[in-house]
mmCIF file of C-alpha atoms and ligand atoms in Angstrom:
data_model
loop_
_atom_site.group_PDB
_atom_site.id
_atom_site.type_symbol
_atom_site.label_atom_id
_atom_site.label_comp_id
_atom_site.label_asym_id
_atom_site.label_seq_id
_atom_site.Cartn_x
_atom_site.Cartn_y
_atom_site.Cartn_z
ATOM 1 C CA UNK A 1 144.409 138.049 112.186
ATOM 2 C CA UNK A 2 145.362 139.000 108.509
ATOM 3 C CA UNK A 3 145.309 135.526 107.406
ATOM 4 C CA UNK A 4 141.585 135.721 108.464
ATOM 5 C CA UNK A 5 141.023 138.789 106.797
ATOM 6 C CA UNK A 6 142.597 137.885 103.549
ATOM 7 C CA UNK A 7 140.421 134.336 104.004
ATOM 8 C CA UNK A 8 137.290 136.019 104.229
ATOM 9 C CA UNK A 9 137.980 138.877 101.746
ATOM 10 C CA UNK A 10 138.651 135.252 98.991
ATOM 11 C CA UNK A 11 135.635 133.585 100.048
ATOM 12 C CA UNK A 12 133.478 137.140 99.221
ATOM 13 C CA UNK A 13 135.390 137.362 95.828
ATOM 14 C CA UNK A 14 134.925 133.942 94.637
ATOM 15 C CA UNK A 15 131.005 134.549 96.104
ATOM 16 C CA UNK A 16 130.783 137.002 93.982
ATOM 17 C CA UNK A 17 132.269 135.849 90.686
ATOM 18 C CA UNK A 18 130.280 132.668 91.242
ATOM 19 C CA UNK A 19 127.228 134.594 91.229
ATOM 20 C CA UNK A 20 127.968 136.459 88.214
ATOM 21 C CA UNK A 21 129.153 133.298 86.492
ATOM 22 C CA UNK A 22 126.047 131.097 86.837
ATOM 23 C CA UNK A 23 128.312 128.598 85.334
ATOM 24 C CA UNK A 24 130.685 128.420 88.102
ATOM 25 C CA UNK A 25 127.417 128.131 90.746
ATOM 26 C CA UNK A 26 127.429 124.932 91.874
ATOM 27 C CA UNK A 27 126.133 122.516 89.338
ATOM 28 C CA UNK A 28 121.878 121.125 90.220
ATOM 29 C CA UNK A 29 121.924 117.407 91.520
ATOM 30 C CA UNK A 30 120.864 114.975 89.183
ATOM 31 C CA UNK A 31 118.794 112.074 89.829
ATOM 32 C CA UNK A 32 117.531 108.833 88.362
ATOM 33 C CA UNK A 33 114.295 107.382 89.098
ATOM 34 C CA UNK A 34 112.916 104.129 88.352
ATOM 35 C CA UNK A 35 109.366 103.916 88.473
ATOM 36 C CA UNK A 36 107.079 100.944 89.036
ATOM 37 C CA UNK A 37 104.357 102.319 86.210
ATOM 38 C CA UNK A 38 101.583 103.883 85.901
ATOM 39 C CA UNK A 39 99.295 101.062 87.677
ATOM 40 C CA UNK A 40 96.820 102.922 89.636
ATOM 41 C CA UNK A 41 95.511 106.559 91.102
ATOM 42 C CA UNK A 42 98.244 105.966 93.711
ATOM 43 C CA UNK A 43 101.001 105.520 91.582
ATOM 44 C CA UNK A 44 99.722 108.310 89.442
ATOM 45 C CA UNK A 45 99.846 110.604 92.344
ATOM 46 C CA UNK A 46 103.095 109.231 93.411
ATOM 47 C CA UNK A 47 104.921 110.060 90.343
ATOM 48 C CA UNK A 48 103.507 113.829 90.161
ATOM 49 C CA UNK A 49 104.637 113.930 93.645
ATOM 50 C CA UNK A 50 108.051 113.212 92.507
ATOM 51 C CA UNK A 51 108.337 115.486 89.440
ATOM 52 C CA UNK A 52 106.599 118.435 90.910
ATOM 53 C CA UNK A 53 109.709 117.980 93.986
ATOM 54 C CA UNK A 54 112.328 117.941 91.724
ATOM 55 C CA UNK A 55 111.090 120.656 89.063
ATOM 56 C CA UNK A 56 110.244 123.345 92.678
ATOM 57 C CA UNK A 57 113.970 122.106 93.775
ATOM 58 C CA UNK A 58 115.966 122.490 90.973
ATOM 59 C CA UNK A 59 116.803 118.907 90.396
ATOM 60 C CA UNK A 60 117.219 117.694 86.779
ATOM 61 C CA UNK A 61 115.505 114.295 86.787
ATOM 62 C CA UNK A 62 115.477 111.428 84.432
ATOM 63 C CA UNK A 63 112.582 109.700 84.927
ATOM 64 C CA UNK A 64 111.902 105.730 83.875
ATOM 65 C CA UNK A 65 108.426 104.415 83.887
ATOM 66 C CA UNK A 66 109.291 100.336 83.841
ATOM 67 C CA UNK A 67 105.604 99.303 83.276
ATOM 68 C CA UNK A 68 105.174 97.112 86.445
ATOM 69 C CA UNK A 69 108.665 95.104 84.802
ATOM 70 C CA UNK A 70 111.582 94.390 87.005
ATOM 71 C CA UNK A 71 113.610 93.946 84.163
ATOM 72 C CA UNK A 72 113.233 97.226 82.738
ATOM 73 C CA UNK A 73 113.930 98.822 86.304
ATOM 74 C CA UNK A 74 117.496 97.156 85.857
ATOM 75 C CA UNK A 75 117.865 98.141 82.263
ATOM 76 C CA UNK A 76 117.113 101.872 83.643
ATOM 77 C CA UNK A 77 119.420 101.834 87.039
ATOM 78 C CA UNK A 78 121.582 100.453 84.729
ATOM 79 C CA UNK A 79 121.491 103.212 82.096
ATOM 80 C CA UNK A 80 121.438 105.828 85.141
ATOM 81 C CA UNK A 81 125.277 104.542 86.193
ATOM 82 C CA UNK A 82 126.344 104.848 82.253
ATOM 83 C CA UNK A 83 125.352 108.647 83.005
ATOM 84 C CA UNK A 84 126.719 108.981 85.724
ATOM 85 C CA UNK A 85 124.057 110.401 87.503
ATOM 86 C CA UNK A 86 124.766 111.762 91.238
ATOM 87 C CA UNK A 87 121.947 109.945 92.982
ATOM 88 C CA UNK A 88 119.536 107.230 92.095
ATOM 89 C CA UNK A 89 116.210 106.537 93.705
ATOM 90 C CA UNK A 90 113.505 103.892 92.956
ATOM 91 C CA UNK A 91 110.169 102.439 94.376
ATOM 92 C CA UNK A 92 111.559 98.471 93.738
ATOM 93 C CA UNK A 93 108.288 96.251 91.599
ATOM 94 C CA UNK A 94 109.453 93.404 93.956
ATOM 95 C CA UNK A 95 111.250 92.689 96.909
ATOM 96 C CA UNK A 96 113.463 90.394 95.378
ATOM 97 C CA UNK A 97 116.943 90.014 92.521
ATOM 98 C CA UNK A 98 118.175 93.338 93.055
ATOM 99 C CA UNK A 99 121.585 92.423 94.787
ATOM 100 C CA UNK A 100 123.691 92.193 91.368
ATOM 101 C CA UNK A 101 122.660 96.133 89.915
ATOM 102 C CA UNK A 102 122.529 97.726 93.476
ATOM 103 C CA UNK A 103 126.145 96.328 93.588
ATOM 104 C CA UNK A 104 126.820 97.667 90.370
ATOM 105 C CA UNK A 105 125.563 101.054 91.774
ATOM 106 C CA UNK A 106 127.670 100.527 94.760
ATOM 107 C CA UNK A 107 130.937 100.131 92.711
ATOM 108 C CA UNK A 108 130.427 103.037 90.561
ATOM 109 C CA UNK A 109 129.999 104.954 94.216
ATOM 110 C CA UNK A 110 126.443 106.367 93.244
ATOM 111 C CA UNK A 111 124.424 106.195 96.100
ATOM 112 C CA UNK A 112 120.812 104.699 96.038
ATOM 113 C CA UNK A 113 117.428 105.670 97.663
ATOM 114 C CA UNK A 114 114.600 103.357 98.064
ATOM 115 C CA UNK A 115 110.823 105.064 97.472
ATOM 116 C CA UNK A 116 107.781 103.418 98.710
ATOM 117 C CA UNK A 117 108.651 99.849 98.799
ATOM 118 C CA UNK A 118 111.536 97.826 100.567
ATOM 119 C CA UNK A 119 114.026 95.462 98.473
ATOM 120 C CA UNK A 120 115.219 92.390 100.097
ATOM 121 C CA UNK A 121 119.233 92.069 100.036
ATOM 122 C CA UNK A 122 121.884 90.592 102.168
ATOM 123 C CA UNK A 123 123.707 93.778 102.551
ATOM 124 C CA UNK A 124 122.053 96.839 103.727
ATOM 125 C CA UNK A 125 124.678 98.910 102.440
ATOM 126 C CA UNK A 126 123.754 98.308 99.298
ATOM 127 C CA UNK A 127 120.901 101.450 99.663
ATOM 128 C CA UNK A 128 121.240 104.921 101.827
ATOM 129 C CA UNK A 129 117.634 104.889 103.064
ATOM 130 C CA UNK A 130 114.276 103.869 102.380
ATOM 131 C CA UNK A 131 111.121 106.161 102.882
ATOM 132 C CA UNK A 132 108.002 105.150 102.581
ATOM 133 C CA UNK A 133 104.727 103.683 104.567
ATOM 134 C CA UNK A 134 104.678 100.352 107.118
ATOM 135 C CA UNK A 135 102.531 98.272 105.227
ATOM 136 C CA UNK A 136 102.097 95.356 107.591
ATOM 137 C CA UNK A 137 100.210 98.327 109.550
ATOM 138 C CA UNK A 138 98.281 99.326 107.176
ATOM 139 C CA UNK A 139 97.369 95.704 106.942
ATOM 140 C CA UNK A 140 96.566 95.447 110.964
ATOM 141 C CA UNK A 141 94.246 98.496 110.063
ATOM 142 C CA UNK A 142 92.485 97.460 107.764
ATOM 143 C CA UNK A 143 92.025 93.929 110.314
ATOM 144 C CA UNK A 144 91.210 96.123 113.113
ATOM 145 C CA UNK A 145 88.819 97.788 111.644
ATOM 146 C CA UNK A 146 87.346 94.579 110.511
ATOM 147 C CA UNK A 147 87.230 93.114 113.867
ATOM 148 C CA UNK A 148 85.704 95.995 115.308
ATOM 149 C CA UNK A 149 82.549 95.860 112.923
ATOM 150 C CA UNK A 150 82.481 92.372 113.590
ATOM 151 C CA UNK A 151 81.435 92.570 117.016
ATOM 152 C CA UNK A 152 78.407 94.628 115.490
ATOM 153 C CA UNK A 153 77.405 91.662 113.294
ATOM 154 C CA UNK A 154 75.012 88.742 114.059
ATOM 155 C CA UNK A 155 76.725 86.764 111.695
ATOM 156 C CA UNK A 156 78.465 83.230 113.333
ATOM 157 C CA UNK A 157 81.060 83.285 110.033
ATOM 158 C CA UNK A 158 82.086 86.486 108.259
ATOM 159 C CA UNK A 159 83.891 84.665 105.067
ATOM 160 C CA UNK A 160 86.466 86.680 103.300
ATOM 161 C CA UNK A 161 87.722 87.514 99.877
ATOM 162 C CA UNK A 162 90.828 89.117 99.382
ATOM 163 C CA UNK A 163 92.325 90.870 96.101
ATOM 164 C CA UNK A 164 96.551 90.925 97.217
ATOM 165 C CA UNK A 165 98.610 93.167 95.117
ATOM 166 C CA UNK A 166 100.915 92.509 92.932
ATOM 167 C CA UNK A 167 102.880 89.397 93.311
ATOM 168 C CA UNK A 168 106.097 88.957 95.261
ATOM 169 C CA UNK A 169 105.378 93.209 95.668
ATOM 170 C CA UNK A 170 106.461 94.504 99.543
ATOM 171 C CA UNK A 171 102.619 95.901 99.889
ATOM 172 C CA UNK A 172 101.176 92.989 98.631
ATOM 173 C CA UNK A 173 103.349 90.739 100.896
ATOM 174 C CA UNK A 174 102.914 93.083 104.269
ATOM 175 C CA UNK A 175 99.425 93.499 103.979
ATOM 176 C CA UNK A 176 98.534 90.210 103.955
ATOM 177 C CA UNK A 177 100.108 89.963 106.935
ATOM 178 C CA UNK A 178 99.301 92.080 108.841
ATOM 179 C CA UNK A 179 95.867 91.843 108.118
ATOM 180 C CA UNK A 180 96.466 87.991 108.491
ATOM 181 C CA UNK A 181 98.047 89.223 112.034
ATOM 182 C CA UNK A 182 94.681 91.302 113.192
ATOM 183 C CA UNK A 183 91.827 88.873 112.219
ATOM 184 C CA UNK A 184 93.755 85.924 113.814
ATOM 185 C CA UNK A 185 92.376 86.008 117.123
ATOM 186 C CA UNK A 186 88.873 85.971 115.782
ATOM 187 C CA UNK A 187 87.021 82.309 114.995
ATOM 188 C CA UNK A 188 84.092 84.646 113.221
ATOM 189 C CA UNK A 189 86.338 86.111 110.622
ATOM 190 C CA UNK A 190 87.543 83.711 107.742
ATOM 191 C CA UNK A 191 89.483 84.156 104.193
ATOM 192 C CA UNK A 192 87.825 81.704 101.936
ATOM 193 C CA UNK A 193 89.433 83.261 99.283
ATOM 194 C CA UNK A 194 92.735 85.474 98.234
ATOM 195 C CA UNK A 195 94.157 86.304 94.832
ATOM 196 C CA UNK A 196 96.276 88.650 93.151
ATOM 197 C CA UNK A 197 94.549 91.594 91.248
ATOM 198 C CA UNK A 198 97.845 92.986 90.068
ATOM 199 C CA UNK A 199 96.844 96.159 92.132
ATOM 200 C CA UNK A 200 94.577 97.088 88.958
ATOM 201 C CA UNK A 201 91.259 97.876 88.597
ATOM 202 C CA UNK A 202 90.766 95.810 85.523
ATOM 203 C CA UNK A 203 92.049 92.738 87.306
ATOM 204 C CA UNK A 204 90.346 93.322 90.259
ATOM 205 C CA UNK A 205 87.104 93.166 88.798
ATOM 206 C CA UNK A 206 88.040 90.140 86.681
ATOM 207 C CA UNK A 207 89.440 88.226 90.052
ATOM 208 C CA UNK A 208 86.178 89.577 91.987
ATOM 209 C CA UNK A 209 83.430 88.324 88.976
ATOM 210 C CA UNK A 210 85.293 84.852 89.601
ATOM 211 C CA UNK A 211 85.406 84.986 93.787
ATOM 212 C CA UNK A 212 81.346 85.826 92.862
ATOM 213 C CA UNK A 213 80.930 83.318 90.227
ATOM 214 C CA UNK A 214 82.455 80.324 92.934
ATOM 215 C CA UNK A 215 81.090 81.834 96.249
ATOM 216 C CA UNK A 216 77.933 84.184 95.648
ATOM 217 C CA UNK A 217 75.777 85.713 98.160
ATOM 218 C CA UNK A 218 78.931 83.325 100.656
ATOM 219 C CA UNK A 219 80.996 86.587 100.868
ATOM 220 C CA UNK A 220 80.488 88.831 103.625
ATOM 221 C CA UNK A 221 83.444 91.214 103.438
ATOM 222 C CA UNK A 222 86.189 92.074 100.346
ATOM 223 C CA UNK A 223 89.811 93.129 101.614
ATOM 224 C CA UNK A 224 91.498 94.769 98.779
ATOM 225 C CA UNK A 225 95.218 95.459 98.783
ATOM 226 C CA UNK A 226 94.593 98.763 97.519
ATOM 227 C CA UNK A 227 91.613 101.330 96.057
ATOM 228 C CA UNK A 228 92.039 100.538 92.430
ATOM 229 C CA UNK A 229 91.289 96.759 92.521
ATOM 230 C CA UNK A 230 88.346 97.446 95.553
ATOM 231 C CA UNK A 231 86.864 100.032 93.112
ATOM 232 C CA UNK A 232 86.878 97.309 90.286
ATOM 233 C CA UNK A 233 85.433 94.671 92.338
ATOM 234 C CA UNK A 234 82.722 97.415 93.053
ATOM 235 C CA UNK A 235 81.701 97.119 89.574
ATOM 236 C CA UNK A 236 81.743 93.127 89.643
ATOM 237 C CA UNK A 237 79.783 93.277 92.983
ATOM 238 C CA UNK A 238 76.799 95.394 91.060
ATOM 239 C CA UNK A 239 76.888 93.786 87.912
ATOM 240 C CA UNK A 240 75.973 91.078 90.068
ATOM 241 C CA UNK A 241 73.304 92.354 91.504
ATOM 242 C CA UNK A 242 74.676 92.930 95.183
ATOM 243 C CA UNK A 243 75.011 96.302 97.256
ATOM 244 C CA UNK A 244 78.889 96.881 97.890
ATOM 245 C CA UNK A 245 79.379 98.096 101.026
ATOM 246 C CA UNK A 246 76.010 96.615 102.402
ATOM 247 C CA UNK A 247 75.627 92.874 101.447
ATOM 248 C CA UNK A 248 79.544 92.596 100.798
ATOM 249 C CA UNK A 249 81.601 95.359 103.702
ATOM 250 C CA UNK A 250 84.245 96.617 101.351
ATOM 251 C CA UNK A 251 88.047 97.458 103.173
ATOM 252 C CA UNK A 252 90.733 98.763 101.255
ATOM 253 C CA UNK A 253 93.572 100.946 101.163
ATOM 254 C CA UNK A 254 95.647 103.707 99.615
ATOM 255 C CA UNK A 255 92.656 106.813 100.486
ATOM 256 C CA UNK A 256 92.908 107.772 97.066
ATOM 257 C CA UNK A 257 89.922 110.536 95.862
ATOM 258 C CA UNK A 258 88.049 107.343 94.107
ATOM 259 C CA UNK A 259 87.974 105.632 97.262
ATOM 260 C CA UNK A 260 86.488 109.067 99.210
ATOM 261 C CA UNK A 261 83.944 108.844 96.732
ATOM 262 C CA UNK A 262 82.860 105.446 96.502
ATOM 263 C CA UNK A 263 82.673 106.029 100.201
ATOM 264 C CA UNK A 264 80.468 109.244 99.726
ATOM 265 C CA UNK A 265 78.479 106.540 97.552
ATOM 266 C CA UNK A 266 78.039 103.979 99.907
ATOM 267 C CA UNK A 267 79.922 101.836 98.122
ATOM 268 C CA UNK A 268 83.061 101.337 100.454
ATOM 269 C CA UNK A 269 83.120 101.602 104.087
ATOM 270 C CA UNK A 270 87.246 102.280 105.011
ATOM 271 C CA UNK A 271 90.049 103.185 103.229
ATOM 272 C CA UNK A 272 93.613 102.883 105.185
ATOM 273 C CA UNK A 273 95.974 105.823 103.999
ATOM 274 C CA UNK A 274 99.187 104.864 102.235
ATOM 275 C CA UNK A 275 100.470 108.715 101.278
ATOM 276 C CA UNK A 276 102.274 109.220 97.568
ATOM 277 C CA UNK A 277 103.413 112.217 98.546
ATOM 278 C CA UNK A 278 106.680 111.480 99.165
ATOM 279 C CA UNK A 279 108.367 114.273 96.724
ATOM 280 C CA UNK A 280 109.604 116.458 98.618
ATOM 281 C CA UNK A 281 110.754 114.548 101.156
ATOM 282 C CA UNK A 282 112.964 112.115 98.514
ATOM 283 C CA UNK A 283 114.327 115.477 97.329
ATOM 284 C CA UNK A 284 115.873 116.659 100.531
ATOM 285 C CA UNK A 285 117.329 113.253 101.849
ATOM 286 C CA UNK A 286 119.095 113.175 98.441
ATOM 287 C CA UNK A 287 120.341 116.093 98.921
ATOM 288 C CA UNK A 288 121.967 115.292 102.551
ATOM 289 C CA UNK A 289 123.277 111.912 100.777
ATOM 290 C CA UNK A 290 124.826 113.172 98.141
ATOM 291 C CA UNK A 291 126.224 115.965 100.448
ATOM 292 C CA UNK A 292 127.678 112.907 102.443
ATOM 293 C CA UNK A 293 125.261 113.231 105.393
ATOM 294 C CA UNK A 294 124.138 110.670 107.969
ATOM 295 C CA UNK A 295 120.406 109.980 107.300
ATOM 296 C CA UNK A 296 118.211 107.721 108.721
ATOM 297 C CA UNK A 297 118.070 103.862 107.268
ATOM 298 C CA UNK A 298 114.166 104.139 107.529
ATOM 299 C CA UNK A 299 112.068 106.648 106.970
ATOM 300 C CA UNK A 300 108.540 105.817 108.107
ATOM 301 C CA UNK A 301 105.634 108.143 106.450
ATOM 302 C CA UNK A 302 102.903 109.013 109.052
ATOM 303 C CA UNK A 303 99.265 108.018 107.336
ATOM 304 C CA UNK A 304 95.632 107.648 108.627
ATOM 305 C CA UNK A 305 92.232 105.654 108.681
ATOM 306 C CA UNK A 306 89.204 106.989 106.681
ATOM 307 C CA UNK A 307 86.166 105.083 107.634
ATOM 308 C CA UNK A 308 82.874 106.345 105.434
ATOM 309 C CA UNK A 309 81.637 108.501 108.312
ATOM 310 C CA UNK A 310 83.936 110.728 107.356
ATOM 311 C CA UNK A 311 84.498 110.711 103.790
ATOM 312 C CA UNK A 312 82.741 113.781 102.982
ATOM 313 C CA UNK A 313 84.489 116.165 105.681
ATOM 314 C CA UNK A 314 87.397 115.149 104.423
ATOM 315 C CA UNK A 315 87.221 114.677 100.909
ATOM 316 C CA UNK A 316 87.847 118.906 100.022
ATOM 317 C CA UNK A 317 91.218 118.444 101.669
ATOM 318 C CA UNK A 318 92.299 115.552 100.052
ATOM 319 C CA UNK A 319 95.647 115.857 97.650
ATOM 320 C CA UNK A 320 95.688 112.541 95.396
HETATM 321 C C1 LIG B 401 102.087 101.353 98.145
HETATM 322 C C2 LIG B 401 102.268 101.223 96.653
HETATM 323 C C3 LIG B 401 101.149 100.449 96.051
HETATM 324 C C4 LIG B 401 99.785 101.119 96.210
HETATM 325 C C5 LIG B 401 99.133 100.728 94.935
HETATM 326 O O1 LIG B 401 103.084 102.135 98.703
HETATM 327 O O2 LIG B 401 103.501 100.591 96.357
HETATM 328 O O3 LIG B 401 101.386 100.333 94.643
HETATM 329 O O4 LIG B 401 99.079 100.687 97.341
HETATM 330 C C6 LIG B 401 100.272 100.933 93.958
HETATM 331 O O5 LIG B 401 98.001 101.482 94.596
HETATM 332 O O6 LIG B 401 100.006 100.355 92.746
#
């Protein structure tokens, strides 16, 4: 009984010199992030997601923008183990030649967190967790909403153009598939063409003038790996004196504000959500890691379809 006492009488003490010695409280977590860049609206929103998290929870971040390069998201992960950060979390450019620096990680015993897209490695171990959307479902989506309208159309053959993301990229790879995955069972619904638009607008609009230039008035529909490259093939579309979202159905996703109003415009009929806003959520699973916590290998984000019906009831509440 007085061994208890005497415990909790210490653990009030050192409670209370703590507090008074802000020094002695216990020291805020400090994480590295690699980012992918600064690409599109998504990735825009994604990274303010992040930093606002971190500032509201008191965790010092240093922040690496790698400008779409794998080899500066080594050089950073890298640099984050010479500072011996306690936690490091990245959204991976591509899904493959990460094995050698996540070992590196593992070996200095700093744990890593995977944001937004998947790596592939041999050894799982090699990361704690990895949050962020299903993209060969957002890819069915995007089909199934495809298919639907198609039973509307008279059309025998609805050709397709699609702009894929970045190369080798987990979104880019997932959403062709599963879009692949929805249209299959449908003889109407073709791909006559598919290209990478670096999920840019600039690009997309440059890949889109070309899919024009070889195909014309040939193109039915335009599946776009995400908003920014569907919003650049908008332009393309008019310049070239066509109606997007009339003479060419335009799908894409992301659901960024652009997309809700080149919806409100007529000028895109569905955006598939793929949510940013993963802040917060990063924050507190690197918390439980670095507190040595079980947490789950995959967490899944829980996202949406906006067809244009509905673009302007939903538009005031949007947050990226
Ligand atoms: C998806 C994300 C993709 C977005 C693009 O989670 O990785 O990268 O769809 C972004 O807008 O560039």
């Amino acid at each position: 009984m007085i061994h208890t006492r005497r415990f909790i009488l210490a653990s009030a003490l050192i409670g209370a010199v703590a507090a008074s010695f802000p020094a002695l409280a216990a020291k805020p977590m400090v994480m590295g992030f690699s980012q992918v860049g600064a690409e599109s609206e998504w990735r825009t929103a994604n990274t303010t997601s992040i930093k606002e998290a971190a500032k509201k929870d008191g965790v010092v971040l240093k922040f690496a923008d790698a400008q779409q390069r794998q080899e500066n998201q080594v050089k950073a992960i890298r640099s984050f183990i010479a500072q011996h950060v306690d936690v490091i979390a990245f959204s991976p450019v591509v899904e493959s030649g990460w094995e050698t620096v996540l070992r590196e990680a593992k070996n200095a015993k700093i744990p890593v967190i995977l944001t937004d897209r998947a790596v592939n490695v041999s050894d799982p171990s090699l990361y704690a967790t990895f949050i962020g959307s299903d993209f060969v479902e957002e890819g069915r989506r995007a089909g199934r909403w495809l298919v639907e309208r198609a039973a509307k159309m008279p059309n025998k053959v609805i050709n397709i153009v699609e702009l894929q993301g970045t190369v080798g990229s987990a979104p880019a790879l997932d959403r062709k598939k599963g879009f692949a995955e929805a249209i299959a069972g449908n003889p109407k619904l073709k791909v006559i063409r598919s290209q990478t638009g670096d999920f840019t607008r600039a690009k997309g609009k440059e890949v889109m003038e070309a899919f024009l230039k070889a195909e014309g008035k040939n193109i039915n529909v335009l599946y776009a790996h995400n908003d920014d490259m569907a919003i650049g093939a908008i332009q393309a579309i008019e310049e070239a004196g066509l109606k997007p979202g009339k003479d060419i159905l335009v799908i894409s996703i992301d659901g960024v504000k652009g997309a809700f109003q080149a919806m409100m415009a007529g000028k895109l009929n569905v955006t598939v959500e793929c949510s940013p806003l993963l802040g917060p959520q990063l924050m507190q699973v690197a918390r439980d890691v670095v507190a040595g916590k079980a947490v789950p290998k995959r967490i899944t984000t829980v996202e949406s379809v906006f067809p244009a019906e509905v673009a302007a009831k939903e538009f005031p509440s949007r947050k990226y």
